[in-house]
XYZ file of C-alpha atoms in Angstrom:
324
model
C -172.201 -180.752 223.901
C -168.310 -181.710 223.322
C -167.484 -184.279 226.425
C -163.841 -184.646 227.032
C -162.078 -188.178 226.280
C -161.870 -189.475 230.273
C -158.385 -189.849 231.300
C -158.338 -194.008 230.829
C -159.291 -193.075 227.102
C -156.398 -190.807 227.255
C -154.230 -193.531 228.160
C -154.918 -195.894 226.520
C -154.268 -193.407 223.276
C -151.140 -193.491 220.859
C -148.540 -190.406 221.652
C -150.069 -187.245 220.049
C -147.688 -184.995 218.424
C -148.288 -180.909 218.302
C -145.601 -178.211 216.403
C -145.177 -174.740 217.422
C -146.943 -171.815 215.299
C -144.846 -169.377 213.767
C -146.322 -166.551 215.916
C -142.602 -164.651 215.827
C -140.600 -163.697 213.607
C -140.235 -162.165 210.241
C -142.540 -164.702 208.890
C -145.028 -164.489 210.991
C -148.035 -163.043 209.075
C -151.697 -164.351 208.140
C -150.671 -166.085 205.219
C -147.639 -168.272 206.995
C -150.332 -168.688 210.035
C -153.276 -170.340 207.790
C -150.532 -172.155 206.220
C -148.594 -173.659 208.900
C -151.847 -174.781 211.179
C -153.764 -175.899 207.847
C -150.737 -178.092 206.949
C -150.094 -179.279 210.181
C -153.847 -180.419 210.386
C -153.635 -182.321 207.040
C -150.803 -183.970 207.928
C -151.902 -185.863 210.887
C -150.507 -183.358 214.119
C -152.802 -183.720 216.668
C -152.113 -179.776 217.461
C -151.031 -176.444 217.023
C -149.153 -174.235 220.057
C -148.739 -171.066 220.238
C -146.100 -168.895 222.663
C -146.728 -166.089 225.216
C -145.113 -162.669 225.034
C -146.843 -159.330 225.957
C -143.360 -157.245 225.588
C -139.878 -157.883 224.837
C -137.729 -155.391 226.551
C -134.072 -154.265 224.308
C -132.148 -155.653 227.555
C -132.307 -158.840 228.661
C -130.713 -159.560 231.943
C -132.912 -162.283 233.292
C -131.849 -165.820 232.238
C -134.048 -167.897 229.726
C -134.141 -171.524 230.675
C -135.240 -172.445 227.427
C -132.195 -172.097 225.638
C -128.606 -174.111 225.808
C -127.055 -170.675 226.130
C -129.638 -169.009 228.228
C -130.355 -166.241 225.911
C -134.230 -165.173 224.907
C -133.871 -166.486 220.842
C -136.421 -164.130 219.538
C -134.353 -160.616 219.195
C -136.439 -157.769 220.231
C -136.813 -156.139 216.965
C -138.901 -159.196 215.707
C -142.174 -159.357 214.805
C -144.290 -161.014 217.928
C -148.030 -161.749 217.546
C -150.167 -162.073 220.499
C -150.492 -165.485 221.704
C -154.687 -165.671 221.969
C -155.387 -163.357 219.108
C -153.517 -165.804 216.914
C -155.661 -169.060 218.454
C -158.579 -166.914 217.736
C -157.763 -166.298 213.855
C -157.009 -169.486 212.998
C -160.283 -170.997 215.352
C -162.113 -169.951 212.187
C -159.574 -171.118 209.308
C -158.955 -174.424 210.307
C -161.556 -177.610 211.230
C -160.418 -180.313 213.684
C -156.937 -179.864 214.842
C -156.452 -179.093 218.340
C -155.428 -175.003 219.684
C -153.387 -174.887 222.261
C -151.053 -172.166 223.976
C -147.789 -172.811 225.208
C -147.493 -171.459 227.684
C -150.073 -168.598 228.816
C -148.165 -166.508 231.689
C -151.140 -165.995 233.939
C -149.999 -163.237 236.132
C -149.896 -161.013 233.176
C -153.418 -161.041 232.235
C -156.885 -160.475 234.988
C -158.193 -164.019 234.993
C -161.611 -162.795 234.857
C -160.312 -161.041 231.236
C -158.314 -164.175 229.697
C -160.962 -166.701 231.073
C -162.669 -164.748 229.059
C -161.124 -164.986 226.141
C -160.293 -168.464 226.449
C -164.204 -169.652 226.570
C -164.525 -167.194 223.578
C -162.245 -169.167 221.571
C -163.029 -172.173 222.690
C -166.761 -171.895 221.980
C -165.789 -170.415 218.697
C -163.190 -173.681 217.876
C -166.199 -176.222 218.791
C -164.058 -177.209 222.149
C -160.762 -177.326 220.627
C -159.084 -175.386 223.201
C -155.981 -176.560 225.401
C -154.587 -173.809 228.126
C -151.082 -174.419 228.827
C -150.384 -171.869 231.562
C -147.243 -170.943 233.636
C -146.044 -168.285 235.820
C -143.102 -166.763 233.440
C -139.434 -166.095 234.056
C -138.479 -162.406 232.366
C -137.950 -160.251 235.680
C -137.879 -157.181 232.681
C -141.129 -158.248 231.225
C -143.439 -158.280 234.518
C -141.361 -154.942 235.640
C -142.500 -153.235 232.216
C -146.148 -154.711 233.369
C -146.050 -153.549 236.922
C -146.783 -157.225 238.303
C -144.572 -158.469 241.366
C -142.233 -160.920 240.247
C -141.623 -162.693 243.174
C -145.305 -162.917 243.734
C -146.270 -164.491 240.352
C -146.662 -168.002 242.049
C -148.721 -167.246 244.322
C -150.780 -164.740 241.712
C -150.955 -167.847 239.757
C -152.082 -170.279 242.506
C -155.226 -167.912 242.358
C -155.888 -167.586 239.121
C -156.031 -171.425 238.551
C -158.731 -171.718 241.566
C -160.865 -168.850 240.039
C -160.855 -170.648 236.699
C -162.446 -173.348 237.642
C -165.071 -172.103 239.521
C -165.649 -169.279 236.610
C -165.808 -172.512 234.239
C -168.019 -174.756 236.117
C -169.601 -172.730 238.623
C -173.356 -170.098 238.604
C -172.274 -168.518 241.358
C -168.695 -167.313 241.250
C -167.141 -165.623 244.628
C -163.492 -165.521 245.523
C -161.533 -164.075 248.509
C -157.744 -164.017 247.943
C -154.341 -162.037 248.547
C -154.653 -160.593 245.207
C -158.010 -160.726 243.462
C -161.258 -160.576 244.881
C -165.304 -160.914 243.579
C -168.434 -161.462 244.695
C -171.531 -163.331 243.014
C -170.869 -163.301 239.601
C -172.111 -164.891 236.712
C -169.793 -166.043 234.205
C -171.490 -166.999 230.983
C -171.430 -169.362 228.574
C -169.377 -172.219 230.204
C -166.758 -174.120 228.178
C -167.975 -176.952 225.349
C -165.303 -179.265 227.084
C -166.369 -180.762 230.332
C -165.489 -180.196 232.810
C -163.673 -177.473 232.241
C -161.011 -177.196 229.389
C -158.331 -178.396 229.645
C -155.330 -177.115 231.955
C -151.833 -177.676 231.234
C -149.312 -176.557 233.846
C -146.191 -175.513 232.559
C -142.632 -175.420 234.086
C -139.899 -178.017 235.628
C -139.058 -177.224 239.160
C -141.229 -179.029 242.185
C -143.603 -175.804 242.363
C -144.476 -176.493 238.971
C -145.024 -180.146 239.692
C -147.481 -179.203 242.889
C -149.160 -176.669 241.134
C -149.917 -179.328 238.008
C -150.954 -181.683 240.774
C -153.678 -179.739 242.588
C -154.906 -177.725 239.707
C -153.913 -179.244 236.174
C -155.011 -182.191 233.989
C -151.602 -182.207 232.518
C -147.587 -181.986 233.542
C -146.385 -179.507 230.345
C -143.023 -178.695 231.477
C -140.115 -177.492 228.239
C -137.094 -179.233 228.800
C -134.084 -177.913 226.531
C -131.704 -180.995 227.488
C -133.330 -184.234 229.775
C -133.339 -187.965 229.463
C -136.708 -189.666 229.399
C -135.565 -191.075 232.873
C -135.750 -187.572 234.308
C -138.910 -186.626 232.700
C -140.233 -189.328 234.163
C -139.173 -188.969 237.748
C -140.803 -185.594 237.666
C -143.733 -187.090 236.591
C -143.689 -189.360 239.608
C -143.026 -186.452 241.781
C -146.458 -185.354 240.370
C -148.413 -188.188 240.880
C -146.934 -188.383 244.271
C -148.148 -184.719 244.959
C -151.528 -185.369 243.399
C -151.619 -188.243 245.783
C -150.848 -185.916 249.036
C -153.403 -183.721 247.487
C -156.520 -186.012 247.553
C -156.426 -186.326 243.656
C -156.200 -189.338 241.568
C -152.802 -189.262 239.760
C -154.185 -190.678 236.513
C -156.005 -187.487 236.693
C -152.797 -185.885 235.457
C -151.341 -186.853 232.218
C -147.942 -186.496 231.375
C -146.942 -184.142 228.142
C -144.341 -182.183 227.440
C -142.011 -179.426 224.750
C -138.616 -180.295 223.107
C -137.200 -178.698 220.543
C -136.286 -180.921 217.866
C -133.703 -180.817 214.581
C -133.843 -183.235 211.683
C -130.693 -184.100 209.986
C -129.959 -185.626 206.835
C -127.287 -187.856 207.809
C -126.880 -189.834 211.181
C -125.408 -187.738 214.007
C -124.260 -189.004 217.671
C -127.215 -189.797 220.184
C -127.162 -187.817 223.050
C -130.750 -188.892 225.141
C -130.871 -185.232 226.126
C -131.742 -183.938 222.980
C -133.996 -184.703 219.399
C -131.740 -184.528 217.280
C -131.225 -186.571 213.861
C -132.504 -188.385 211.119
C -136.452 -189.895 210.756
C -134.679 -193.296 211.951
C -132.716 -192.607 214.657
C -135.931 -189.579 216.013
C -138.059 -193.211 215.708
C -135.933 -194.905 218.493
C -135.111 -191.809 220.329
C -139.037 -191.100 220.584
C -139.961 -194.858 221.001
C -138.721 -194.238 224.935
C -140.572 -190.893 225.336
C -144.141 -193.252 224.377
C -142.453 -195.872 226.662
C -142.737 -193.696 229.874
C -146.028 -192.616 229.261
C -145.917 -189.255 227.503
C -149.281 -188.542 225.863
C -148.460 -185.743 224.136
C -145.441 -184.274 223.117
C -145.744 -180.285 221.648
C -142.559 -179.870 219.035
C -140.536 -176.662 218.431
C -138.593 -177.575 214.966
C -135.513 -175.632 215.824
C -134.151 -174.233 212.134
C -134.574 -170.400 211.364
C -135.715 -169.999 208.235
C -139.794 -170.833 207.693
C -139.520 -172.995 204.354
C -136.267 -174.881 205.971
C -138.480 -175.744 208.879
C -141.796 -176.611 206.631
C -139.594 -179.399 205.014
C -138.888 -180.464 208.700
C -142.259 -180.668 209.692
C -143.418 -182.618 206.484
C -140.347 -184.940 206.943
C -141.578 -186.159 210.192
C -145.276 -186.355 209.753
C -144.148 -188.260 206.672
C -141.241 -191.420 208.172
C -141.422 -190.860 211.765
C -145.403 -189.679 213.035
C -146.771 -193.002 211.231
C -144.072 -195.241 213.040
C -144.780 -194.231 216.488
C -148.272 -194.801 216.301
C -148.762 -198.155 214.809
């Protein structure tokens, strides 16, 4: 049976570092999959993440918080493989590196199907599942999928109780505003225990009371935010944990940035990752200093083999500094 590290082993841990799968794009294909989450493993990440999308509509009126100019930066005529089916594939083509999915918009899916799923490939993986989950953002995308928009919090709120009782529970009932079941058996449980794990995505306070009654992790995907921010709404967290009747070092702290390595020095700005393996060292050394035990990278350049010489780069000069 796979036991999961208690959270005092967690934190007493170096910072873990995870890059994004290339689940989008035009290079986004079996081949580039194996390859990406194969090399990732054998150089020393501590995980692979994949993204969410069930449709991407030709207009996009809704703004995209995770972009400095607030448009979606996947263009709808792009190749987008599902999110799970991907974790699934490469469950079976790659041997310790952790699977995670960044971030699973629950009110798209039945949580009785994706809980589903997720023990499926987490059984499969020999426990190395992560759930990142979140509520979305793309009014277009839950209107093309008939879900309420405005209701997806709440929808959410839900879903996270029904996991855990489908997860760790014989008996499974639930009475709620939008899902409903009575005695059922939910079968096999997860390797991880208690549960696996639950990362809460998003930035705003209901994201940081929702990771504090339900979640083992804070993942929120800041675009542009000093470490001092980060970890204020961390503290809001731990505070809300508190109010909740949960231990706050029940809750780690992790997080997304997209990150860009140059050749030559550039200007520091703390709000972004941006520059060479030296000056990512320092910039990074204050991310470990507040506390963040995991920290899930998107390499920002287009092209594939620009950003595999990226990757390598900083498992190479700066992964090995920021864990000695």
């Amino acid at each position: 049976m796979f036991v999961r590290r208690s959270n005092e082993e967690e934190k007493n841990k170096a910072m873990e570092f995870g890059i994004f799968l290339p689940i989008s794009g035009r290079a986004s294909g079996p081949d580039t999959l194996i390859e990406a989450a194969r090399s990732a493993e054998a150089q020393g990440f501590n995980a692979v993440w994949s993204a969410d999308r069930v449709v991407t509509p030709w207009q996009i009126n809704t703004s995209y918080p995770y972009s400095e100019n607030h448009e979606f930066i996947v263009p709808p005529d792009r190749p987008f493989l599902d999110s799970l089916t991907c974790l699934a594939f490469l469950a079976g083509c790659t041997e310790k590196i952790t699977l995670g999915i960044s971030v699973l918009v629950l009110p798209y899916r039945h949580p009785l199907y994706w809980a589903r799923v997720a023990v499926s490939i987490e059984r499969l993986s020999r426990g190395r599942l992560i759930m990142g989950v979140g509520i979305g953002w793309m009014e277009e995308e839950f209107a093309a999928l008939d879900v309420p928009f405005k209701a997806r919090g709440r929808m959410t709120d839900e879903q996270l109780q029904i996991i855990d009782a489908l997860w760790t529970q014989e008996h499974i009932n639930f009475t709620g505003q939008y899902y409903n079941f009575q005695d059922l058996a939910f079968h096999p449980k997860p390797l991880q225990k208690p549960r696996i794990p639950i990362w809460v995505g998003g930035e705003g306070q209901q994201a940081q009371r929702r990771a504090a009654r339900y979640g083992d992790a804070w993942f929120p995907y800041f675009v542009t935010i000093t470490p001092a921010e980060l970890q204020a709404g961390y503290a809001h967290v731990q505070a809300q944990a508190r109010e909740a009747g949960r231990n706050p070092e029940q809750i780690l702290l992790t997080c997304c940035r997209p990150i860009e390595l140059t050749a030559q020095p550039v200007p520091q700005d703390e709000r972004h990752l941006r520059g060479t393996p030296e000056q990512l060292v320092e910039a990074l050394q204050e991310y470990r200093r507040i506390g963040v035990k995991h920290l899930a990278l998107q390499f920002m350049v287009p092209r594939w083999p620009d950003r595999v010489e990226q990757i390598a780069r900083f498992a190479q000069e700066v992964m090995p500094q920021l864990r000695a």
